[in-house]
PDB file of C-alpha atoms in Angstrom:
ATOM      1  CA  UNK A  25      59.360  14.446  25.543  1.00 76.00           C
ATOM      2  CA  UNK A  26      60.668  15.979  22.327  1.00 80.00           C
ATOM      3  CA  UNK A  27      61.773  13.883  19.373  1.00 82.00           C
ATOM      4  CA  UNK A  28      63.578  15.604  16.523  1.00 83.00           C
ATOM      5  CA  UNK A  29      65.025  14.615  13.195  1.00 84.00           C
ATOM      6  CA  UNK A  30      67.186  14.560  11.270  1.00 85.00           C
ATOM      7  CA  UNK A  31      70.336  14.735  13.336  1.00 83.00           C
ATOM      8  CA  UNK A  32      71.499  18.352  13.359  1.00 84.00           C
ATOM      9  CA  UNK A  33      74.388  18.265  15.853  1.00 88.00           C
ATOM     10  CA  UNK A  34      76.547  15.554  14.286  1.00 91.00           C
ATOM     11  CA  UNK A  35      78.474  15.932  11.025  1.00 92.00           C
ATOM     12  CA  UNK A  36      77.135  13.957   8.076  1.00 90.00           C
ATOM     13  CA  UNK A  37      80.206  11.721   8.155  1.00 92.00           C
ATOM     14  CA  UNK A  38      79.331  10.756  11.738  1.00 94.00           C
ATOM     15  CA  UNK A  39      75.730  10.049  10.714  1.00 91.00           C
ATOM     16  CA  UNK A  40      77.105   7.749   8.010  1.00 91.00           C
ATOM     17  CA  UNK A  41      79.211   5.974  10.666  1.00 93.00           C
ATOM     18  CA  UNK A  42      76.084   5.556  12.825  1.00 92.00           C
ATOM     19  CA  UNK A  43      74.216   3.975   9.914  1.00 91.00           C
ATOM     20  CA  UNK A  44      77.114   1.610   9.191  1.00 93.00           C
ATOM     21  CA  UNK A  45      77.371   0.635  12.866  1.00 94.00           C
ATOM     22  CA  UNK A  46      73.616  -0.028  12.958  1.00 92.00           C
ATOM     23  CA  UNK A  47      73.880  -2.367   9.956  1.00 90.00           C
ATOM     24  CA  UNK A  48      76.855  -4.195  11.520  1.00 93.00           C
ATOM     25  CA  UNK A  49      74.846  -4.662  14.727  1.00 93.00           C
ATOM     26  CA  UNK A  50      71.808  -6.006  12.865  1.00 90.00           C
ATOM     27  CA  UNK A  51      74.012  -8.465  10.969  1.00 91.00           C
ATOM     28  CA  UNK A  52      75.796  -9.534  14.166  1.00 94.00           C
ATOM     29  CA  UNK A  53      72.512 -10.553  15.794  1.00 92.00           C
ATOM     30  CA  UNK A  54      70.972 -11.946  12.589  1.00 90.00           C
ATOM     31  CA  UNK A  55      68.216  -9.322  12.370  1.00 86.00           C
ATOM     32  CA  UNK A  56      66.507  -8.804   9.003  1.00 79.00           C
ATOM     33  CA  UNK A  57      63.983  -6.014   8.535  1.00 75.00           C
ATOM     34  CA  UNK A  58      63.245  -2.446   9.508  1.00 74.00           C
ATOM     35  CA  UNK A  59      64.369  -1.464  12.997  1.00 79.00           C
ATOM     36  CA  UNK A  60      65.561   1.472  15.048  1.00 81.00           C
ATOM     37  CA  UNK A  61      69.048   1.681  16.498  1.00 86.00           C
ATOM     38  CA  UNK A  62      69.490   4.436  19.042  1.00 87.00           C
ATOM     39  CA  UNK A  63      72.699   6.147  20.056  1.00 89.00           C
ATOM     40  CA  UNK A  64      73.729   8.849  22.470  1.00 90.00           C
ATOM     41  CA  UNK A  65      75.978  11.444  20.804  1.00 90.00           C
ATOM     42  CA  UNK A  66      78.355  13.847  22.554  1.00 93.00           C
ATOM     43  CA  UNK A  67      78.721  17.184  20.772  1.00 92.00           C
ATOM     44  CA  UNK A  68      81.763  17.952  22.916  1.00 95.00           C
ATOM     45  CA  UNK A  69      83.795  14.891  21.941  1.00 96.00           C
ATOM     46  CA  UNK A  70      82.100  13.709  18.735  1.00 93.00           C
ATOM     47  CA  UNK A  71      81.796  10.234  20.261  1.00 94.00           C
ATOM     48  CA  UNK A  72      78.634   8.171  20.146  1.00 94.00           C
ATOM     49  CA  UNK A  73      77.396   5.327  22.320  1.00 94.00           C
ATOM     50  CA  UNK A  74      74.968   2.523  21.533  1.00 92.00           C
ATOM     51  CA  UNK A  75      71.708   2.647  23.505  1.00 90.00           C
ATOM     52  CA  UNK A  76      69.382   0.028  22.027  1.00 89.00           C
ATOM     53  CA  UNK A  77      68.133  -1.862  18.989  1.00 88.00           C
ATOM     54  CA  UNK A  78      64.345  -1.866  18.602  1.00 84.00           C
ATOM     55  CA  UNK A  79      62.896  -4.369  16.131  1.00 82.00           C
ATOM     56  CA  UNK A  80      59.463  -2.826  16.683  1.00 81.00           C
ATOM     57  CA  UNK A  81      57.827   0.483  15.888  1.00 80.00           C
ATOM     58  CA  UNK A  82      58.413   3.097  18.507  1.00 79.00           C
ATOM     59  CA  UNK A  83      56.141   5.937  19.478  1.00 75.00           C
ATOM     60  CA  UNK A  84      58.429   8.387  17.679  1.00 77.00           C
ATOM     61  CA  UNK A  85      58.347   6.503  14.367  1.00 81.00           C
ATOM     62  CA  UNK A  86      56.394   9.335  12.666  1.00 83.00           C
ATOM     63  CA  UNK A  87      59.529  11.514  12.957  1.00 84.00           C
ATOM     64  CA  UNK A  88      61.517   8.958  10.976  1.00 84.00           C
ATOM     65  CA  UNK A  89      58.682   8.479   8.504  1.00 86.00           C
ATOM     66  CA  UNK A  90      58.343  12.210   7.915  1.00 84.00           C
ATOM     67  CA  UNK A  91      62.013  12.922   7.223  1.00 86.00           C
ATOM     68  CA  UNK A  92      62.865   9.680   5.401  1.00 86.00           C
ATOM     69  CA  UNK A  93      59.574   9.409   3.493  1.00 87.00           C
ATOM     70  CA  UNK A  94      59.354   5.724   4.388  1.00 88.00           C
ATOM     71  CA  UNK A  95      56.182   4.098   5.668  1.00 88.00           C
ATOM     72  CA  UNK A  96      57.767   1.999   8.421  1.00 87.00           C
ATOM     73  CA  UNK A  97      54.700  -0.147   9.255  1.00 88.00           C
ATOM     74  CA  UNK A  98      54.333  -1.040   5.562  1.00 89.00           C
ATOM     75  CA  UNK A  99      58.048  -1.854   5.287  1.00 88.00           C
ATOM     76  CA  UNK A 100      57.872  -4.108   8.346  1.00 87.00           C
ATOM     77  CA  UNK A 101      54.775  -5.889   7.034  1.00 89.00           C
ATOM     78  CA  UNK A 102      56.450  -6.369   3.640  1.00 88.00           C
ATOM     79  CA  UNK A 103      59.516  -7.938   5.254  1.00 87.00           C
ATOM     80  CA  UNK A 104      57.237 -10.108   7.400  1.00 88.00           C
ATOM     81  CA  UNK A 105      55.595 -11.321   4.190  1.00 89.00           C
ATOM     82  CA  UNK A 106      58.987 -12.384   2.856  1.00 88.00           C
ATOM     83  CA  UNK A 107      59.685  -9.386   0.619  1.00 87.00           C
ATOM     84  CA  UNK A 108      63.368  -8.457   0.910  1.00 87.00           C
ATOM     85  CA  UNK A 109      64.010  -4.993   2.335  1.00 86.00           C
ATOM     86  CA  UNK A 110      65.979  -4.060  -0.814  1.00 88.00           C
ATOM     87  CA  UNK A 111      62.790  -4.620  -2.828  1.00 86.00           C
ATOM     88  CA  UNK A 112      60.549  -2.219  -0.839  1.00 87.00           C
ATOM     89  CA  UNK A 113      60.043   0.835  -3.106  1.00 86.00           C
ATOM     90  CA  UNK A 114      60.357   3.476  -0.376  1.00 87.00           C
ATOM     91  CA  UNK A 115      63.542   1.855   0.944  1.00 88.00           C
ATOM     92  CA  UNK A 116      64.979   1.790  -2.586  1.00 87.00           C
ATOM     93  CA  UNK A 117      64.214   5.493  -3.017  1.00 87.00           C
ATOM     94  CA  UNK A 118      65.787   6.286   0.373  1.00 89.00           C
ATOM     95  CA  UNK A 119      69.003   4.657  -0.850  1.00 89.00           C
ATOM     96  CA  UNK A 120      68.910   6.401  -4.233  1.00 87.00           C
ATOM     97  CA  UNK A 121      67.984   3.274  -6.170  1.00 86.00           C
ATOM     98  CA  UNK A 122      65.424   3.088  -9.000  1.00 76.00           C
ATOM     99  CA  UNK A 123      62.043   2.466  -7.384  1.00 69.00           C
ATOM    100  CA  UNK A 124      59.594   2.237 -10.273  1.00 66.00           C
ATOM    101  CA  UNK A 125      57.326   5.144  -9.360  1.00 63.00           C
ATOM    102  CA  UNK A 126      53.660   5.514 -10.263  1.00 57.00           C
ATOM    103  CA  UNK A 127      50.451   4.073  -8.857  1.00 57.00           C
ATOM    104  CA  UNK A 128      51.555   0.467  -9.358  1.00 62.00           C
ATOM    105  CA  UNK A 129      54.971   1.005  -7.801  1.00 68.00           C
ATOM    106  CA  UNK A 130      55.019  -2.345  -5.958  1.00 66.00           C
ATOM    107  CA  UNK A 131      54.330  -4.386  -9.097  1.00 66.00           C
ATOM    108  CA  UNK A 132      56.915  -2.470 -11.130  1.00 65.00           C
ATOM    109  CA  UNK A 133      59.539  -2.700  -8.414  1.00 65.00           C
ATOM    110  CA  UNK A 134      58.927  -6.404  -7.819  1.00 64.00           C
ATOM    111  CA  UNK A 135      59.413  -7.144 -11.503  1.00 67.00           C
ATOM    112  CA  UNK A 136      62.372  -4.858 -12.191  1.00 74.00           C
ATOM    113  CA  UNK A 137      64.287  -4.433  -8.946  1.00 80.00           C
ATOM    114  CA  UNK A 138      67.743  -5.852  -8.590  1.00 85.00           C
ATOM    115  CA  UNK A 139      69.322  -6.482  -5.197  1.00 89.00           C
ATOM    116  CA  UNK A 140      71.782  -3.958  -3.829  1.00 90.00           C
ATOM    117  CA  UNK A 141      74.182  -4.053  -0.926  1.00 92.00           C
ATOM    118  CA  UNK A 142      73.144  -1.587   1.796  1.00 89.00           C
ATOM    119  CA  UNK A 143      76.788  -1.357   2.876  1.00 90.00           C
ATOM    120  CA  UNK A 144      77.844  -0.069  -0.536  1.00 91.00           C
ATOM    121  CA  UNK A 145      75.300   2.739  -1.015  1.00 90.00           C
ATOM    122  CA  UNK A 146      74.608   5.908   0.926  1.00 88.00           C
ATOM    123  CA  UNK A 147      71.185   6.784   2.194  1.00 88.00           C
ATOM    124  CA  UNK A 148      69.684  10.034   0.983  1.00 86.00           C
ATOM    125  CA  UNK A 149      69.953  12.963   3.383  1.00 85.00           C
ATOM    126  CA  UNK A 150      66.460  13.431   4.871  1.00 83.00           C
ATOM    127  CA  UNK A 151      64.219  16.068   3.370  1.00 78.00           C
ATOM    128  CA  UNK A 152      62.827  18.634   5.742  1.00 81.00           C
ATOM    129  CA  UNK A 153      62.798  18.590   9.492  1.00 85.00           C
ATOM    130  CA  UNK A 154      60.403  17.160  12.043  1.00 84.00           C
ATOM    131  CA  UNK A 155      59.774  17.794  15.715  1.00 84.00           C
ATOM    132  CA  UNK A 156      57.350  15.619  17.671  1.00 83.00           C
ATOM    133  CA  UNK A 157      56.238  16.423  21.183  1.00 81.00           C
ATOM    134  CA  UNK A 158      54.808  13.796  23.491  1.00 78.00           C
ATOM    135  CA  UNK A 159      53.098  14.698  26.734  1.00 77.00           C
ATOM    136  CA  UNK A 160      53.499  12.059  29.414  1.00 77.00           C
ATOM    137  CA  UNK A 161      52.257  11.814  32.944  1.00 81.00           C
ATOM    138  CA  UNK A 162      55.096  10.561  35.108  1.00 83.00           C
ATOM    139  CA  UNK A 163      56.287  11.508  38.562  1.00 84.00           C
ATOM    140  CA  UNK A 164      60.069  12.181  38.467  1.00 84.00           C
ATOM    141  CA  UNK A 165      60.154  12.231  42.287  1.00 89.00           C
ATOM    142  CA  UNK A 166      58.769   8.689  42.409  1.00 90.00           C
ATOM    143  CA  UNK A 167      61.027   6.854  39.949  1.00 91.00           C
ATOM    144  CA  UNK A 168      59.108   8.185  36.922  1.00 86.00           C
ATOM    145  CA  UNK A 169      56.119   5.998  37.721  1.00 89.00           C
ATOM    146  CA  UNK A 170      52.968   6.768  35.753  1.00 86.00           C
ATOM    147  CA  UNK A 171      50.734   9.195  37.543  1.00 85.00           C
ATOM    148  CA  UNK A 172      47.319  10.697  36.938  1.00 81.00           C
ATOM    149  CA  UNK A 173      46.649  14.277  36.070  1.00 75.00           C
ATOM    150  CA  UNK A 174      44.509  16.521  33.946  1.00 77.00           C
ATOM    151  CA  UNK A 175      45.336  18.507  30.855  1.00 75.00           C
ATOM    152  CA  UNK A 176      43.290  21.638  31.369  1.00 80.00           C
ATOM    153  CA  UNK A 177      43.938  23.280  28.023  1.00 82.00           C
ATOM    154  CA  UNK A 178      45.665  22.374  24.796  1.00 78.00           C
ATOM    155  CA  UNK A 179      45.546  24.128  21.442  1.00 77.00           C
ATOM    156  CA  UNK A 180      46.896  23.004  18.080  1.00 73.00           C
ATOM    157  CA  UNK A 181      47.058  25.143  14.974  1.00 73.00           C
ATOM    158  CA  UNK A 182      45.933  22.974  12.099  1.00 71.00           C
ATOM    159  CA  UNK A 183      48.143  23.080   9.000  1.00 75.00           C
ATOM    160  CA  UNK A 184      48.741  20.584   6.172  1.00 76.00           C
ATOM    161  CA  UNK A 185      52.135  19.600   7.618  1.00 73.00           C
ATOM    162  CA  UNK A 186      51.159  19.731  11.298  1.00 73.00           C
ATOM    163  CA  UNK A 187      49.104  16.981  12.880  1.00 70.00           C
ATOM    164  CA  UNK A 188      48.253  15.588  16.270  1.00 67.00           C
ATOM    165  CA  UNK A 189      46.863  12.370  17.636  1.00 63.00           C
ATOM    166  CA  UNK A 190      45.783  11.343  21.096  1.00 60.00           C
TER     167      UNK A 190
END
């Protein structure tokens, strides 16, 4: 399974529409916090279709973290502790807002941050590109049920911006 980000096949204006639709959905169901909204996008027609809203971390969250430079587990914990999402430094930076900076970024941001309306600001276009590959063991001829098997050989080239976990 290959996960890739950021979106490369949809125009930026469409990506902005996807973000706005995701916020409308979260508001409609009363969700507050960091979440993933997934869509299916047709390159042929330019249309997109809602798939799901995930209020939990997904296995591909490192792709989002890499390109958005947001520590999603930390953001979710902060919201769970009652800190508003607009006050999380990495979220503020992602939306182009002043985020304090420095080693004591949380203290500075908490003291100086002012609320902002997510609907009135644009997120920053992600920096870089990320591809994550997940190896699964499923049998497509048996309804994609988990199945056993052996990986006989695997090789990763270690680099500062390439990592693997098992």
